[in-house]
Coordinates of C-alpha atoms in Angstrom, one line a residue:
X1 CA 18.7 -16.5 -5.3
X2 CA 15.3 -16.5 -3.5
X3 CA 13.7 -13.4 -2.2
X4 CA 10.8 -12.8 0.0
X5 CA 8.6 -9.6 -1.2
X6 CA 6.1 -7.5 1.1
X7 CA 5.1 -4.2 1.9
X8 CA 2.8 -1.8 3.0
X9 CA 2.3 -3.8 6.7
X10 CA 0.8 -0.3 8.0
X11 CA 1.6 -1.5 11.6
X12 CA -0.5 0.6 14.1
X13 CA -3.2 0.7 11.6
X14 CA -6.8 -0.5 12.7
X15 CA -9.7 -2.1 10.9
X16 CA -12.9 0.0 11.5
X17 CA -11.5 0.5 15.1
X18 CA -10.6 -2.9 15.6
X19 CA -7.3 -3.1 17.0
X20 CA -4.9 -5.3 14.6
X21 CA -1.7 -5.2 16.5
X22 CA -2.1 -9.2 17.2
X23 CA -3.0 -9.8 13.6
X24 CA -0.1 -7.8 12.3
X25 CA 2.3 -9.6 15.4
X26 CA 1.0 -12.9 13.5
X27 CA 1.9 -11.8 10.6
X28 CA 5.6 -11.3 11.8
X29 CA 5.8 -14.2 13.3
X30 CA 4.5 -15.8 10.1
X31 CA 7.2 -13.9 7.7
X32 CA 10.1 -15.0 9.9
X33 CA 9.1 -18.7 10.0
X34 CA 8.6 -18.5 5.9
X35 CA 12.2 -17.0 5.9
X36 CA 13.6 -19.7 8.2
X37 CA 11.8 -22.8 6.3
X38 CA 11.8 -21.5 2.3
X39 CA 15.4 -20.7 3.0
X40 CA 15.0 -16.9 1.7
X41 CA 18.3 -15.3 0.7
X42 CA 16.9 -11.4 1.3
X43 CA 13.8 -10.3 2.7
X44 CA 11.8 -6.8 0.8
X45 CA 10.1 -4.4 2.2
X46 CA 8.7 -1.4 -0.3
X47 CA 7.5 0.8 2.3
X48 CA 4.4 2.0 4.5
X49 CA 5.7 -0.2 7.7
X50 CA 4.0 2.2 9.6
X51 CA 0.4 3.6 8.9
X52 CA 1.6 7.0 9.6
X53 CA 4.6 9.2 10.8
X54 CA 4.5 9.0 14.4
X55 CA 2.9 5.4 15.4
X56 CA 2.0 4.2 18.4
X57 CA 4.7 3.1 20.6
X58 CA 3.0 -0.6 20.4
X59 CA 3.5 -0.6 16.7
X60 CA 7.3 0.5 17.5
X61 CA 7.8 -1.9 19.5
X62 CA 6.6 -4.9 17.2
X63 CA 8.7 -2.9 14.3
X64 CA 12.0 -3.4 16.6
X65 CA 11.1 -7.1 17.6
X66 CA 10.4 -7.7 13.7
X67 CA 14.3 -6.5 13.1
X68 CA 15.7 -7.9 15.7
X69 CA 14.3 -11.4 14.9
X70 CA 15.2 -11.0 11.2
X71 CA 18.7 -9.8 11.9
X72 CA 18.9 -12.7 14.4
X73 CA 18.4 -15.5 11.1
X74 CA 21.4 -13.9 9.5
X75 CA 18.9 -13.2 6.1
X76 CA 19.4 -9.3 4.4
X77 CA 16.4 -7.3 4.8
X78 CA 16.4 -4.2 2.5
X79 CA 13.5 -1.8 3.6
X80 CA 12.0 1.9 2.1
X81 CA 10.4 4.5 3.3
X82 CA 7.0 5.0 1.8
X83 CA 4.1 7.3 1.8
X84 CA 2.8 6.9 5.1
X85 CA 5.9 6.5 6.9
X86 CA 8.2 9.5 8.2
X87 CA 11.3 8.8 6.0
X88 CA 13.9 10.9 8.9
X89 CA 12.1 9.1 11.8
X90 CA 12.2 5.2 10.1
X91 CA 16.2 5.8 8.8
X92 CA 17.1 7.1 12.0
X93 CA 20.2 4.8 13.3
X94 CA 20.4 3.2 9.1
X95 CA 24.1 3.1 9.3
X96 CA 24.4 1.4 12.5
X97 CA 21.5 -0.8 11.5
X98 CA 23.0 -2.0 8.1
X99 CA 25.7 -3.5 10.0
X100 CA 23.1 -6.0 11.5
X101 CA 22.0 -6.7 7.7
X102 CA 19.0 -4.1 7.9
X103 CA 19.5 -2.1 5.1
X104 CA 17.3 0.9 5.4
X105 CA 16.7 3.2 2.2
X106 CA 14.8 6.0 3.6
X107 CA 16.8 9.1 1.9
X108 CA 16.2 9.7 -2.3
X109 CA 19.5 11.1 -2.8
X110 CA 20.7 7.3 -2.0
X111 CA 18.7 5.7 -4.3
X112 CA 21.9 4.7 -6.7
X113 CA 23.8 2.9 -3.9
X114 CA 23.0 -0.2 -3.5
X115 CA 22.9 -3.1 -1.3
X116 CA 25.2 -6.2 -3.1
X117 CA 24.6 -9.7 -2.5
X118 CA 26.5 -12.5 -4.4
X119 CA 26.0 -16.2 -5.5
X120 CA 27.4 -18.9 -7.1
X121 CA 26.2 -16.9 -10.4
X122 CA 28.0 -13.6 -9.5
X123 CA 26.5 -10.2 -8.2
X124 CA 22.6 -9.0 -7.3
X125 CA 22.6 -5.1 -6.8
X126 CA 19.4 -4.3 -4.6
X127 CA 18.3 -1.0 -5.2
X128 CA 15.9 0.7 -2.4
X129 CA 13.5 3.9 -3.9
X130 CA 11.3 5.3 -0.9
X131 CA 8.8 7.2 -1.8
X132 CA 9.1 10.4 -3.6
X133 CA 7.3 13.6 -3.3
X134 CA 7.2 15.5 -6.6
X135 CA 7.5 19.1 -5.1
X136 CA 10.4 17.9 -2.6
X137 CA 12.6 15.9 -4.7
X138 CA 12.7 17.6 -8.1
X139 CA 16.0 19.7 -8.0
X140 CA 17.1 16.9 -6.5
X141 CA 16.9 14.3 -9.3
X142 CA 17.4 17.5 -11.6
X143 CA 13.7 16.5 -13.2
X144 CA 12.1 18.8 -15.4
X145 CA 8.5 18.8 -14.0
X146 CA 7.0 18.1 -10.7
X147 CA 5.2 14.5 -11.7
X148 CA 6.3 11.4 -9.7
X149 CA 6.7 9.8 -13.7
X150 CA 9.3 12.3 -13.9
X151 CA 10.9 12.1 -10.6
X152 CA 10.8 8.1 -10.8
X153 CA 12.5 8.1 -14.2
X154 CA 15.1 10.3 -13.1
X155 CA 15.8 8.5 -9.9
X156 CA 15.9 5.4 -12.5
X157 CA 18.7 6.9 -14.6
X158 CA 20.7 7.1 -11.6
X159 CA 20.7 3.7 -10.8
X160 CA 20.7 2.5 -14.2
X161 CA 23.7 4.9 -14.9
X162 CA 25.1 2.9 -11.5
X163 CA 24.3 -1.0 -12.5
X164 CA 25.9 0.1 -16.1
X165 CA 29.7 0.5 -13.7
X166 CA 29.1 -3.2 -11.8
X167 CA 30.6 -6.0 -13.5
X168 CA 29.0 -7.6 -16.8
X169 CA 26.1 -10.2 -15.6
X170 CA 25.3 -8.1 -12.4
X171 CA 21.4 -9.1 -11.9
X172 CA 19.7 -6.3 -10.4
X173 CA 16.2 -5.8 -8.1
X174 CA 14.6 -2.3 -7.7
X175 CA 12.0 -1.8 -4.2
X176 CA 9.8 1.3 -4.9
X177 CA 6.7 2.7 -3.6
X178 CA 4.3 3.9 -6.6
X179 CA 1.2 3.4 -8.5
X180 CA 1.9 1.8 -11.7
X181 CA -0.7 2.3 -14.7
X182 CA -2.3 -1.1 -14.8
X183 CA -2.6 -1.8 -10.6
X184 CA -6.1 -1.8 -9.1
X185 CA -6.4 0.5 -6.1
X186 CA -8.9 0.2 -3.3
X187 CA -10.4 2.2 -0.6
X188 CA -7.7 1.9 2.0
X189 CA -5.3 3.5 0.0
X190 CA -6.1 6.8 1.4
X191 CA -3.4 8.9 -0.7
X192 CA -4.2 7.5 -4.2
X193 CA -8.1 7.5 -4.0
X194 CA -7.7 11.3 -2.0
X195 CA -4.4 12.8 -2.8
X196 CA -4.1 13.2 -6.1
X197 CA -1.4 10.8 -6.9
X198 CA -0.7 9.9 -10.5
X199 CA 0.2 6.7 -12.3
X200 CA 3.6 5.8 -13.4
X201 CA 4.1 3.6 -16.5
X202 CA 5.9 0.2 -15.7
X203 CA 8.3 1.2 -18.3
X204 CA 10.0 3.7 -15.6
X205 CA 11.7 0.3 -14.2
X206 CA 12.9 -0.8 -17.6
X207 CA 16.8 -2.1 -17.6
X208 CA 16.3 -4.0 -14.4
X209 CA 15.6 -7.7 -13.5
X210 CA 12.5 -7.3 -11.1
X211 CA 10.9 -4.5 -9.7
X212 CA 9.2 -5.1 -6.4
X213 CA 6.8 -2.5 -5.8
X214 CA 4.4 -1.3 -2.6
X215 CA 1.7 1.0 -2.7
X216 CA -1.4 -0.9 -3.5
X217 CA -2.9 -3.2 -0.9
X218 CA -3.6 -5.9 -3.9
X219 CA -1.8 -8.3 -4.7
X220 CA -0.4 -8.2 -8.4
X221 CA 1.4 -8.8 -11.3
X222 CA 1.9 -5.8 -14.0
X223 CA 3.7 -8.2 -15.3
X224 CA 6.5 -10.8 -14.7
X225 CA 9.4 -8.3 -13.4
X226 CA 6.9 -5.6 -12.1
X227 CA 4.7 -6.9 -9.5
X228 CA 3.2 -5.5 -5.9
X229 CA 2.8 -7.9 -2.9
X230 CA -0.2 -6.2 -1.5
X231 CA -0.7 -5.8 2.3
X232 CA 0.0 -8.9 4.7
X233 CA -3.6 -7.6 5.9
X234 CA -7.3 -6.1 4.9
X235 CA -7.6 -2.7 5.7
X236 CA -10.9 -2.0 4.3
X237 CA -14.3 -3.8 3.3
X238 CA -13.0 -3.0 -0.5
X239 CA -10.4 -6.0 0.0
X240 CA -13.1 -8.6 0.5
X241 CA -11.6 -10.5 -2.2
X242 CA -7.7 -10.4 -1.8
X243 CA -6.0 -13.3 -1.3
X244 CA -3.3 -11.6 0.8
X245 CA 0.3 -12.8 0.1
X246 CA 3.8 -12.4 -0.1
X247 CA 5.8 -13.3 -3.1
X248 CA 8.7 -15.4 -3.2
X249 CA 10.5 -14.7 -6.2
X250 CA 13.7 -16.7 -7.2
X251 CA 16.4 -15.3 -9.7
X252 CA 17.7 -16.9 -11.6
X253 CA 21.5 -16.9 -12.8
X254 CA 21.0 -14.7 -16.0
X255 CA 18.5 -12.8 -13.9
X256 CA 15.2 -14.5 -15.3
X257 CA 12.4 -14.8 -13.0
X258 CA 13.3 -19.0 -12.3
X259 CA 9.7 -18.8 -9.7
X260 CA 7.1 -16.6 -8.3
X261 CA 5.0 -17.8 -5.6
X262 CA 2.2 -16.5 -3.8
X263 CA 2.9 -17.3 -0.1
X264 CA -0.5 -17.0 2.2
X265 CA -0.3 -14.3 4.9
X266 CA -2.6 -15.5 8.3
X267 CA -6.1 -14.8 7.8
X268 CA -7.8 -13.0 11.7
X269 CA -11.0 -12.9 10.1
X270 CA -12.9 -12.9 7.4
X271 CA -14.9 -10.1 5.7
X272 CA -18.3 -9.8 4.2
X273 CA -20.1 -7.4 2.9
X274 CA -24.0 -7.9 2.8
X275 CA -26.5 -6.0 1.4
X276 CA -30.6 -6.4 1.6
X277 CA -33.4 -5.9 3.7
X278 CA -33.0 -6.0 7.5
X279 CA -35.2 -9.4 8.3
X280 CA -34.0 -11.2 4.8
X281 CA -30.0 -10.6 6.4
X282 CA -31.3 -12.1 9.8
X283 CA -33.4 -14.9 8.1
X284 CA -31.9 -15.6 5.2
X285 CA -29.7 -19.4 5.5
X286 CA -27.5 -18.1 2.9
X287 CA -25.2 -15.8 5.1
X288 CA -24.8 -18.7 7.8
X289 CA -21.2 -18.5 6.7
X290 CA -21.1 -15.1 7.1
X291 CA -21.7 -15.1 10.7
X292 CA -18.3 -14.9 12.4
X293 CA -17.1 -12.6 9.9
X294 CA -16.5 -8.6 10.2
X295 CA -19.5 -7.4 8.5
X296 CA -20.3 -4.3 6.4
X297 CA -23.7 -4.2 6.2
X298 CA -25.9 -1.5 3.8
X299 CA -29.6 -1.6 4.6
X300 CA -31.8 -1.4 1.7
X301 CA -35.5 -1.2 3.9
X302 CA -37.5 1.6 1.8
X303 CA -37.9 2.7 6.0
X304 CA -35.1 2.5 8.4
X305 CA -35.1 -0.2 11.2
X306 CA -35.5 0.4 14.5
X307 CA -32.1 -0.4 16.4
X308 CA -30.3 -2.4 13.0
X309 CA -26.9 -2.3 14.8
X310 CA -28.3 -4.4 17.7
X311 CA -30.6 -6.4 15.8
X312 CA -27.7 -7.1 13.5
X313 CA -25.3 -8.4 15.7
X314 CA -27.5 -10.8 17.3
X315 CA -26.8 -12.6 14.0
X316 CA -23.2 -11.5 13.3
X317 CA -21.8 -10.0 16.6
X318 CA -18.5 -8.4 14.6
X319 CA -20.5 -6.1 12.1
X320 CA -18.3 -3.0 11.5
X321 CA -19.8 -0.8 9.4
X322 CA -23.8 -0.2 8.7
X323 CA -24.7 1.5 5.7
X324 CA -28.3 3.2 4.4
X325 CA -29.3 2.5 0.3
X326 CA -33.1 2.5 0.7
X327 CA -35.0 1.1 -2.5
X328 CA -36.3 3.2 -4.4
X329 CA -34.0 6.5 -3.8
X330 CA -33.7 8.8 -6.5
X331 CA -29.9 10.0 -6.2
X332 CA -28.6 12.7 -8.6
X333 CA -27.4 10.3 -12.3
X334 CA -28.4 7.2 -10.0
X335 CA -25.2 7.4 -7.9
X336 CA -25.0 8.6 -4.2
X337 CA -22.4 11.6 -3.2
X338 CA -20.1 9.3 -2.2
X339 CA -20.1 7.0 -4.7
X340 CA -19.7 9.8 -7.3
X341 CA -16.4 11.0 -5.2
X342 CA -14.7 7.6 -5.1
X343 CA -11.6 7.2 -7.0
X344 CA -11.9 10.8 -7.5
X345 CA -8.8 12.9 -7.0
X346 CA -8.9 16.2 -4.9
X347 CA -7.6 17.5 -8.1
X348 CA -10.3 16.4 -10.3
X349 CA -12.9 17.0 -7.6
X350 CA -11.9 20.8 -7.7
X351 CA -12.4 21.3 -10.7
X352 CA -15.9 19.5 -10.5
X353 CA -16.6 22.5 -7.9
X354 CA -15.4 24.8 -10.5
X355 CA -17.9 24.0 -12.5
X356 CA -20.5 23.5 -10.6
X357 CA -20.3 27.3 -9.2
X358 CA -20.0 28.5 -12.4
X359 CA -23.4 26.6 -13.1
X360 CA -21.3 25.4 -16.3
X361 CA -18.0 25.3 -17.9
X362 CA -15.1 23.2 -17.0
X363 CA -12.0 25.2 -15.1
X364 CA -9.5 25.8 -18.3
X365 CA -5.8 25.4 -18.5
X366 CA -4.7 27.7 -16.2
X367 CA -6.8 27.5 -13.9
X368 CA -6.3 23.8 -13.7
X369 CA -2.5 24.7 -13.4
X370 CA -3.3 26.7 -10.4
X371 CA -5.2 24.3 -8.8
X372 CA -2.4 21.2 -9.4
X373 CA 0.4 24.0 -7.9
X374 CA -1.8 24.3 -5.1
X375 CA -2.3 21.1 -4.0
X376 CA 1.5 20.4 -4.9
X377 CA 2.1 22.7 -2.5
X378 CA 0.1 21.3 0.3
X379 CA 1.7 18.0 0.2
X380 CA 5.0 19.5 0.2
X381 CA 4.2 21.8 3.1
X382 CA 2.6 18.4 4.9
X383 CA 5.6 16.5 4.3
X384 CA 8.3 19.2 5.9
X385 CA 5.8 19.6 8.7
X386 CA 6.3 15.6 9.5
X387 CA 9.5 16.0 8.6
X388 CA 10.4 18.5 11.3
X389 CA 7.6 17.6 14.0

């Protein structure tokens, strides 16, 4: 049985305020055409369709064409809620929709029932896990902290204490929305490099055949049952060198992975990211193939250039971003502020602050405790508020 795995399509998101609807309307029209030639039995989608809770009504629209056209092929689509999407607003209808073979898994108290396909081999139980908030979910799953490792595992038991009731031989396929200890993040994953959100071992998923994650906008294997698709597209500089993909991943009849493939998602344009003095960037031969690209530029003059942006774009007309590193800067242990924040949690940046106001000392057990429960707290209180605007 072949499947077709993607997430994290963020429609309604835009690229440095480049509008990407088109791109992410090619992209759809490229995922259906994949289904219809590679013959896909079930298409996966593990979360963030939408960039954020209430999208643009373009990005709606292009959602409902995107279901329509894949109920239309008569191929299952199984779809979660993740981190960016509102999970009431995206499973609104689920039950009528499922009937059209668009199998929404937006709620965490249905994580155990699955969707069932069959083969010529027997039974595949496709189990959907949106997104979990610690704070909101853990008298649900009965977990005993507030951690997403402990709310994943406990949503785990469930639906391995539900695959353990299916006949001998059932295969199984889990879609979740985490980051998994070994996945390489990058900027424009706003909620792991800012909110705080910890790593789950890729033993959580143990007990089932393939684990097909979202979250991370890389493309990856954790290894062969555990792998994220990435985003269809770049949504920041940091992603100059994905190749983004899908996967097709085929089962096989004792549920081995029989073939993983990395399928090519349409390219709108490239990116670079440059770096130098003003004239060498304009002169140099070297970037000629950088010209058509979206640029990020970071100036290095030891004096800044009168009107770069202009000058710039004489050369490459789609810079995005232009960025200051004069030589010669003496920045606090050879790092500027905001390189010293990135991949910094807000956690772990608080307690930075801590110390620094202290003029020493690092904040101690308690006070760490404090800080995690406030944060906690925050998220929680951000997530009822989408929940209920």
């Amino acid at each position: 049985m072949k499947f077709l795995h993607t997430s994290d399509w963020h429609l309604g998101r835009a690229f440095h305020r480049v509008n990407l609807l088109g791109a992410q309307a090619a992209f759809v029209d490229h995922l259906v055409e994949t289904v219809r030639e590679r013959e896909v039995d079930a298409v996966l989608v593990a979360g963030d369709v939408y960039d954020r809770a209430v999208p643009p009504l373009p990005a709606v629209d292009l959602y409902d064409r995107a279901l329509h056209r894949l109920a239309d092929l008569g191929v299952p689509t199984v779809m979660i809620s993740g981190n960016h999407d509102s999970a009431r607003r995206l499973g609104v209808g689920a039950g009528l929709i499922g009937r059209a073979g668009i199998h929404l898994r937006t709620d965490p108290a249905g994580c155990a029932d699955p969707v069932v396909l069959a083969d010529v081999h027997g039974e595949v139980a496709l189990y959907g896990l949106p997104y979990l908030e610690p704070a909101l979910v853990k008298d649900e799953f009965g977990a005993e902290k507030v951690s997403h490792e402990a709310v994943l595992g406990a949503a785990m038991d469930r639906i391995r204490a539900d695959l353990a009731t299916r006949p001998p031989g059932t295969r199984s396929i889990v879609l979740a929305h985490a980051f998994v200890t070994g996945g390489q993040a990058s900027d424009s994953e706003r909620d792991i490099t800012v909110g705080g959100v910890e790593a789950v071992p890729a033993s959580v998923f143990d007990g089932v055949d393939y684990a097909a994650l979202g979250h991370l906008h890389g493309c990856q294997t954790i290894n062969e049952r555990v792998r994220y698709s990435g985003s269809p597209l770049a949504y920041s500089f940091s992603e100059v060198h994905h190749r983004k993909t899908m996967w097709l991943i085929e089962l096989g009849a004792q549920g081995e992975i029989a073939g993983a493939e990395r399928i090519a998602t349409p390219v709108p344009r490239a990116l670079a990211r440059l770096r130098g003095r003003l004239d060498d960037l304009l002169d140099d031969p070297a970037h000629a193939a950088h010209e058509d690209a979206w640029v990020e530029a970071t100036l290095t003059d030891a004096v800044r250039p009168d009107d770069p942006m202009a000058r710039l774009a004489v050369r490459f007309p789609h810079t995005l971003s232009l960025a200051f590193d004069p030589e010669g800067r003496e920045e606090e242990d050879g790092a500027s502020y905001a390189q010293r924040l990135r991949g910094r949690s807000d956690q772990q940046i608080a307690e930075d602050f801590v110390a620094h106001v202290r003029g020493g000392g690092h904040a101690n057990e308690a006070e760490r405790a404090v800080l995690q429960g406030a944060f906690d707290d925050v998220r929680a209180d951000d997530s009822r508020q989408e929940t209920h605007r």
